[in-house]
Short mmCIF file of C-alpha atoms and ligand atoms in Angstrom, two decimals:
data_model
loop_
_atom_site.label_atom_id
_atom_site.label_comp_id
_atom_site.label_asym_id
_atom_site.label_seq_id
_atom_site.Cartn_x
_atom_site.Cartn_y
_atom_site.Cartn_z
CA MET A 1 -37.81 -23.62 -44.25
CA LEU A 2 -40.61 -22.75 -41.51
CA LEU A 3 -40.06 -19.05 -42.60
CA LYS A 4 -40.58 -20.05 -46.27
CA ILE A 5 -43.68 -22.06 -45.83
CA LEU A 6 -45.26 -18.98 -44.20
CA GLN A 7 -44.37 -16.97 -47.08
CA ILE A 8 -45.92 -19.44 -49.58
CA LEU A 9 -49.12 -19.06 -47.54
CA LEU A 10 -49.09 -15.72 -47.12
CA LEU A 11 -48.84 -15.58 -50.72
CA THR A 12 -51.41 -18.52 -51.46
CA SER A 13 -53.77 -16.65 -49.84
CA VAL A 14 -53.46 -12.91 -51.66
CA MET A 15 -53.74 -15.88 -54.97
CA THR A 16 -56.69 -17.48 -53.63
CA ALA A 17 -58.98 -14.56 -52.62
CA GLY A 18 -61.43 -15.65 -55.07
CA MET A 19 -62.26 -18.87 -54.65
CA LEU A 20 -64.80 -20.82 -53.18
CA PRO A 21 -64.07 -22.29 -49.56
CA GLU A 22 -64.80 -25.65 -51.18
CA GLU A 23 -61.92 -24.96 -53.85
CA LYS A 24 -59.53 -24.29 -51.40
CA ALA A 25 -60.29 -26.97 -49.27
CA GLN A 26 -59.29 -29.34 -52.62
CA LEU A 27 -56.49 -27.94 -53.38
CA ARG A 28 -55.53 -27.88 -49.43
CA SER A 29 -56.17 -31.86 -49.14
CA GLN A 30 -54.13 -32.12 -52.87
CA VAL A 31 -51.15 -30.66 -51.62
CA ILE A 32 -51.53 -32.98 -48.48
CA ASP A 33 -51.80 -35.95 -50.56
CA MET A 34 -49.14 -35.21 -52.44
CA PHE A 35 -46.65 -34.63 -49.61
CA LYS A 36 -47.75 -37.73 -47.76
CA HIS A 37 -46.80 -39.56 -51.37
CA GLY A 38 -43.35 -38.36 -51.92
CA PHE A 39 -42.55 -38.46 -47.63
CA GLY A 40 -44.17 -42.11 -47.89
CA SER A 41 -42.16 -42.98 -50.61
CA TYR A 42 -39.09 -41.98 -49.26
CA MET A 43 -39.61 -43.84 -46.19
CA LYS A 44 -40.96 -46.81 -47.56
CA TYR A 45 -37.95 -47.33 -50.39
CA ALA A 46 -34.96 -45.47 -49.50
CA PHE A 47 -34.86 -44.44 -46.00
CA PRO A 48 -32.50 -44.27 -44.18
CA ALA A 49 -30.66 -43.17 -47.38
CA ASP A 50 -30.43 -39.51 -48.15
CA GLU A 51 -32.64 -39.54 -51.09
CA LEU A 52 -35.10 -41.68 -52.71
CA MET A 53 -34.81 -42.63 -56.47
CA PRO A 54 -37.89 -42.03 -57.84
CA LEU A 55 -37.23 -44.27 -61.06
CA SER A 56 -35.63 -46.97 -59.30
CA CYS A 57 -37.60 -46.81 -55.85
CA LYS A 58 -34.10 -47.32 -54.36
CA GLY A 59 -32.37 -45.11 -52.03
CA ARG A 60 -29.20 -43.07 -52.66
CA TYR A 61 -26.43 -43.16 -50.27
CA ARG A 62 -23.28 -41.14 -50.61
CA GLY A 63 -20.73 -42.53 -52.78
CA SER A 64 -22.98 -45.80 -53.40
CA GLU A 65 -24.12 -43.89 -56.97
CA PRO A 66 -22.76 -42.52 -60.07
CA SER A 67 -21.73 -39.33 -59.17
CA ARG A 68 -23.24 -36.14 -60.02
CA GLY A 69 -20.92 -34.03 -59.10
CA ASP A 70 -21.38 -30.79 -57.35
CA ILE A 71 -24.96 -31.91 -56.38
CA ASP A 72 -23.56 -35.02 -54.47
CA ASP A 73 -21.99 -32.60 -51.81
CA ALA A 74 -25.58 -32.31 -50.03
CA LEU A 75 -25.58 -36.12 -49.12
CA GLY A 76 -23.63 -36.95 -46.17
CA ASN A 77 -25.27 -40.65 -45.61
CA PHE A 78 -26.95 -38.23 -42.37
CA SER A 79 -30.84 -39.07 -43.86
CA LEU A 80 -31.49 -35.86 -45.84
CA THR A 81 -34.51 -35.99 -46.69
CA LEU A 82 -35.88 -37.27 -43.40
CA VAL A 83 -34.62 -33.94 -41.50
CA ASP A 84 -35.53 -31.79 -44.11
CA SER A 85 -39.14 -32.66 -44.13
CA LEU A 86 -39.35 -32.85 -40.34
CA ASP A 87 -40.85 -28.74 -40.01
CA THR A 88 -43.00 -29.74 -42.44
CA LEU A 89 -44.71 -32.90 -40.99
CA ALA A 90 -45.15 -30.66 -38.38
CA VAL A 91 -46.95 -27.83 -40.28
CA LEU A 92 -49.14 -29.82 -42.13
CA GLY A 93 -50.57 -31.18 -38.43
CA MET A 94 -49.33 -34.79 -38.88
CA PHE A 95 -48.16 -34.86 -35.74
CA ASP A 96 -48.28 -38.82 -35.31
CA GLU A 97 -46.14 -39.12 -38.00
CA PHE A 98 -43.98 -35.78 -36.75
CA GLU A 99 -43.51 -37.71 -33.62
CA CYS A 100 -42.05 -40.91 -35.43
CA ALA A 101 -39.82 -39.17 -37.55
CA VAL A 102 -38.23 -37.33 -34.80
CA ARG A 103 -37.61 -40.62 -32.96
CA GLN A 104 -36.27 -42.07 -36.62
CA VAL A 105 -33.64 -39.20 -36.65
CA VAL A 106 -32.87 -39.77 -32.88
CA GLN A 107 -32.26 -43.32 -33.65
CA HIS A 108 -30.40 -43.35 -36.92
CA VAL A 109 -28.72 -39.72 -37.73
CA SER A 110 -25.31 -39.22 -36.61
CA PHE A 111 -22.19 -37.24 -37.81
CA ASP A 112 -18.93 -38.57 -37.21
CA ARG A 113 -18.32 -39.52 -40.63
CA ASP A 114 -15.52 -39.44 -43.44
CA VAL A 115 -17.54 -37.15 -46.10
CA ILE A 116 -16.75 -33.92 -47.61
CA VAL A 117 -20.04 -31.92 -47.31
CA SER A 118 -21.28 -28.94 -48.94
CA VAL A 119 -21.03 -25.99 -46.08
CA PHE A 120 -23.85 -24.44 -47.67
CA GLU A 121 -26.61 -27.47 -48.51
CA THR A 122 -25.51 -28.87 -44.72
CA ASN A 123 -26.41 -25.67 -42.96
CA ILE A 124 -29.80 -25.00 -44.91
CA ARG A 125 -31.50 -28.72 -44.96
CA MET A 126 -29.93 -30.29 -42.15
CA ILE A 127 -28.76 -27.89 -39.39
CA GLY A 128 -32.18 -25.93 -40.45
CA GLY A 129 -34.06 -29.28 -40.77
CA LEU A 130 -33.25 -30.34 -36.79
CA LEU A 131 -33.53 -26.73 -35.60
CA GLY A 132 -36.88 -26.72 -37.25
CA GLY A 133 -38.08 -29.87 -35.65
CA HIS A 134 -36.71 -29.05 -32.05
CA ILE A 135 -39.05 -26.24 -32.54
CA SER A 136 -41.76 -27.82 -33.63
CA ALA A 137 -41.16 -30.70 -31.14
CA LYS A 138 -41.30 -28.44 -28.16
CA TYR A 139 -44.01 -26.08 -29.37
CA ILE A 140 -46.15 -29.08 -30.05
CA ASN A 141 -45.44 -30.92 -26.42
CA SER A 142 -46.23 -27.19 -24.47
CA ARG A 143 -49.74 -27.38 -26.78
CA HIS A 144 -50.00 -31.12 -26.17
CA PRO A 145 -48.28 -32.67 -23.03
CA VAL A 146 -48.71 -36.32 -24.29
CA ARG A 147 -47.47 -35.54 -27.47
CA LEU A 148 -43.10 -36.21 -27.62
CA SER A 149 -43.21 -36.70 -23.53
CA TRP A 150 -39.87 -38.28 -23.93
CA TYR A 151 -38.47 -35.35 -26.15
CA ARG A 152 -35.42 -33.53 -24.24
CA ASP A 153 -33.95 -31.28 -26.84
CA GLU A 154 -31.72 -34.37 -28.69
CA LEU A 155 -32.45 -32.51 -31.96
CA LEU A 156 -30.83 -29.37 -30.90
CA VAL A 157 -27.68 -31.46 -29.38
CA LEU A 158 -27.68 -33.08 -33.41
CA ALA A 159 -27.92 -29.53 -34.72
CA HIS A 160 -24.56 -28.19 -31.78
CA ASP A 161 -23.08 -31.35 -32.80
CA LEU A 162 -22.43 -30.64 -36.83
CA ALA A 163 -22.30 -27.42 -36.34
CA ILE A 164 -19.73 -27.47 -34.60
CA ARG A 165 -18.10 -29.91 -37.51
CA LEU A 166 -18.69 -27.32 -39.90
CA LEU A 167 -16.49 -25.00 -37.98
CA PRO A 168 -13.31 -25.60 -39.46
CA ALA A 169 -14.94 -23.84 -42.84
CA PHE A 170 -14.68 -20.62 -41.19
CA ASN A 171 -10.57 -20.56 -40.45
CA THR A 172 -9.55 -18.44 -43.18
CA SER A 173 -8.59 -14.81 -42.93
CA SER A 174 -11.14 -13.27 -44.71
CA GLY A 175 -13.97 -15.36 -42.29
CA LEU A 176 -15.82 -16.30 -45.63
CA PRO A 177 -16.76 -20.16 -45.16
CA LEU A 178 -14.78 -22.38 -47.61
CA PRO A 179 -17.39 -24.44 -49.47
CA ARG A 180 -16.73 -27.85 -48.05
CA VAL A 181 -16.09 -29.66 -45.23
CA ASN A 182 -15.01 -33.33 -44.02
CA LEU A 183 -17.58 -34.01 -41.18
CA ARG A 184 -14.85 -36.40 -39.37
CA HIS A 185 -11.31 -34.51 -40.14
CA GLY A 186 -12.37 -30.78 -41.01
CA ILE A 187 -10.09 -29.11 -43.47
CA ASP A 188 -7.33 -30.40 -45.22
CA LEU A 189 -5.21 -27.70 -45.36
CA THR A 190 -3.59 -28.80 -49.24
CA LEU A 191 -7.18 -28.96 -50.51
CA SER A 192 -8.22 -25.66 -49.13
CA LYS A 193 -5.78 -23.63 -51.22
CA SER A 194 -6.58 -25.81 -54.42
CA GLU A 195 -8.98 -23.60 -56.92
CA ARG A 196 -12.15 -25.74 -56.03
CA GLU A 197 -12.20 -24.93 -53.07
CA ARG A 198 -10.71 -21.07 -52.54
CA PHE A 199 -13.23 -20.07 -54.91
CA THR A 200 -17.08 -19.89 -52.71
CA CYS A 201 -20.30 -18.04 -54.27
CA THR A 202 -22.22 -15.14 -53.05
CA ALA A 203 -25.47 -17.34 -51.44
CA CYS A 204 -22.84 -20.40 -50.01
CA ALA A 205 -21.16 -18.08 -47.94
CA GLY A 206 -23.48 -15.53 -46.85
CA THR A 207 -26.89 -18.00 -46.25
CA LEU A 208 -25.65 -18.49 -42.26
CA ILE A 209 -27.51 -16.39 -40.55
CA LEU A 210 -30.89 -18.03 -39.98
CA GLU A 211 -29.81 -21.40 -38.49
CA TRP A 212 -26.42 -19.92 -36.83
CA ALA A 213 -28.50 -17.32 -35.01
CA THR A 214 -30.80 -19.61 -33.85
CA LEU A 215 -28.51 -22.04 -32.52
CA SER A 216 -26.49 -19.02 -30.63
CA ARG A 217 -30.02 -17.99 -29.12
CA LEU A 218 -31.32 -21.50 -28.25
CA THR A 219 -27.54 -22.96 -26.65
CA GLY A 220 -26.05 -19.98 -25.52
CA ASN A 221 -23.18 -20.52 -27.52
CA TYR A 222 -22.47 -17.07 -29.21
CA LEU A 223 -19.93 -18.58 -31.39
CA PHE A 224 -22.16 -19.02 -34.76
CA GLU A 225 -23.88 -16.21 -34.96
CA GLN A 226 -20.56 -14.56 -34.80
CA TYR A 227 -18.89 -16.73 -37.51
CA ALA A 228 -22.18 -16.09 -39.55
CA ASP A 229 -22.27 -12.40 -39.09
CA ARG A 230 -19.32 -11.77 -39.65
CA ALA A 231 -19.07 -13.81 -43.08
CA MET A 232 -21.86 -11.51 -44.12
CA SER A 233 -20.51 -8.14 -43.49
CA TYR A 234 -17.11 -9.32 -45.28
CA LEU A 235 -19.60 -10.10 -48.25
CA TRP A 236 -21.14 -6.83 -48.04
CA ASP A 237 -17.75 -4.62 -47.34
CA ARG A 238 -17.17 -5.93 -51.03
CA ARG A 239 -20.10 -4.66 -52.92
CA HIS A 240 -19.25 -2.30 -55.73
CA ARG A 241 -19.18 0.97 -54.56
CA GLN A 242 -21.42 2.90 -57.13
CA SER A 243 -23.55 0.21 -57.55
CA ASN A 244 -24.12 -1.59 -53.97
CA LEU A 245 -24.34 -5.00 -56.28
CA MET A 246 -22.19 -7.85 -55.08
CA GLY A 247 -20.72 -10.48 -57.67
CA THR A 248 -21.50 -14.12 -58.02
CA ILE A 249 -18.65 -15.82 -56.53
CA LEU A 250 -15.38 -14.75 -54.81
CA ASN A 251 -11.92 -16.10 -53.35
CA VAL A 252 -12.31 -17.46 -49.50
CA HIS A 253 -8.56 -16.12 -49.10
CA SER A 254 -8.52 -12.40 -50.48
CA GLY A 255 -12.33 -11.47 -50.84
CA ASP A 256 -11.65 -10.67 -54.44
CA TRP A 257 -14.28 -11.25 -56.87
CA ILE A 258 -13.81 -14.08 -59.54
CA VAL A 259 -17.54 -13.47 -60.96
CA ARG A 260 -18.19 -9.50 -61.08
CA GLU A 261 -21.67 -10.10 -62.57
CA SER A 262 -24.59 -9.82 -60.11
CA GLY A 263 -28.03 -11.12 -60.50
CA ILE A 264 -30.93 -12.84 -58.56
CA GLY A 265 -30.63 -16.24 -59.78
CA ALA A 266 -28.64 -19.35 -58.58
CA GLY A 267 -25.32 -18.76 -56.69
CA ILE A 268 -26.46 -15.51 -55.14
CA ASP A 269 -30.70 -15.70 -54.37
CA SER A 270 -30.55 -16.94 -50.98
CA TYR A 271 -28.36 -14.23 -49.83
CA TYR A 272 -30.71 -11.88 -50.53
CA GLU A 273 -33.12 -14.15 -49.27
CA TYR A 274 -31.24 -14.56 -45.71
CA LEU A 275 -30.77 -10.73 -45.32
CA PHE A 276 -34.63 -10.09 -45.34
CA LYS A 277 -35.11 -13.21 -42.98
CA ALA A 278 -32.76 -12.09 -40.67
CA TYR A 279 -33.76 -8.31 -40.83
CA VAL A 280 -37.71 -10.31 -39.61
CA LEU A 281 -36.45 -12.97 -37.27
CA LEU A 282 -33.46 -11.10 -35.41
CA GLY A 283 -35.10 -7.46 -35.72
C1 NAG B 1 -22.82 -44.46 -47.51
O1 NAG B 1 -23.52 -45.55 -46.75
C2 NAG B 1 -23.71 -46.25 -48.30
C3 NAG B 1 -23.90 -47.22 -47.42
O2 NAG B 1 -23.95 -47.57 -46.52
C4 NAG B 1 -21.86 -47.02 -48.16
O3 NAG B 1 -22.02 -47.91 -49.21
C5 NAG B 1 -21.07 -45.59 -48.41
O4 NAG B 1 -19.79 -45.75 -48.91
C6 NAG B 1 -21.38 -44.64 -47.79
N1 NAG B 1 -20.55 -43.30 -47.98
C7 NAG B 1 -19.94 -42.83 -47.14
C8 NAG B 1 -19.37 -41.49 -47.80
O5 NAG B 1 -19.60 -43.03 -46.48
C1 NAG B 2 -6.51 -22.49 -39.39
O1 NAG B 2 -5.71 -22.77 -40.30
C2 NAG B 2 -4.23 -22.57 -39.43
C3 NAG B 2 -3.24 -22.54 -41.00
O2 NAG B 2 -4.26 -21.72 -42.01
C4 NAG B 2 -4.09 -24.31 -38.92
O3 NAG B 2 -2.43 -24.27 -38.51
C5 NAG B 2 -4.89 -24.20 -37.74
O4 NAG B 2 -4.53 -25.14 -36.94
C6 NAG B 2 -6.38 -23.87 -38.51
N1 NAG B 2 -6.81 -24.16 -37.14
C7 NAG B 2 -7.85 -24.70 -37.07
C8 NAG B 2 -8.46 -24.99 -35.88
O5 NAG B 2 -8.15 -25.54 -37.71
#
């Protein structure tokens, strides 16, 4: 998330090269106002739910609204929007709100729940959000010691706890993660053989390394980085021998491609994104 924001900033700095300073300042404050409107409304109407339903101004909790199918696998009753917003608050310089949000996460978010979540979404939004929040908290505190002086790595502890809960998904012969896992009970073996659970997308199996390598390097537990690395290397070995292209959906157990078409759209895009960003982050 942090990297994505930096890239957007870089891109916009190219696009706005011909703008007057006051035009830039006006756009800048417009962006901050839009974020404040979205985040403030979530906190006012929806927190501690995962999402804000913008028409009814109510919170969306997992299982309490009619199902939207796979989209709902991102919801784990763990205040998703709040966690996902932490690093944005820090990057936008909203330090009071950031400190308050970190406190809310520490007080309200926990993961011992009987809920099946998407490994991919939980990684990029929750583990990514917690790690981005942790790194931002340390950085802000090092620059302004009065801010977050109470902080004792709680977000990192939460990220570690959540990642441990995702680990059972990696118990496959290929090392590719199953698409979904129960946060309390892990993997149900009969379910893991079903068609819905056997197949996963390239992005789902290959969009882990940034968070998992960061987590390993912050905690000293190298298991996470190894699992993500193994899944990525396995995927790369499945590329087409002549074209080097990857398909879009594959069988987690055999590694066989189910959808052989390649592309840069949904289901594969973030795999490429993470390859490049892992090169930047890890050298
Ligand atoms: C999520 O929380 C809501 C509200 O507390 C509750 O109704 C729902 O059953 C919970 N869902 C799960 C899967 O725990
Ligand atoms: C891994 O899966 C095997 C069966 O495929 C099962 O017997 C074993 O308990 C699982 N291990 C973990 C840590 O989930």
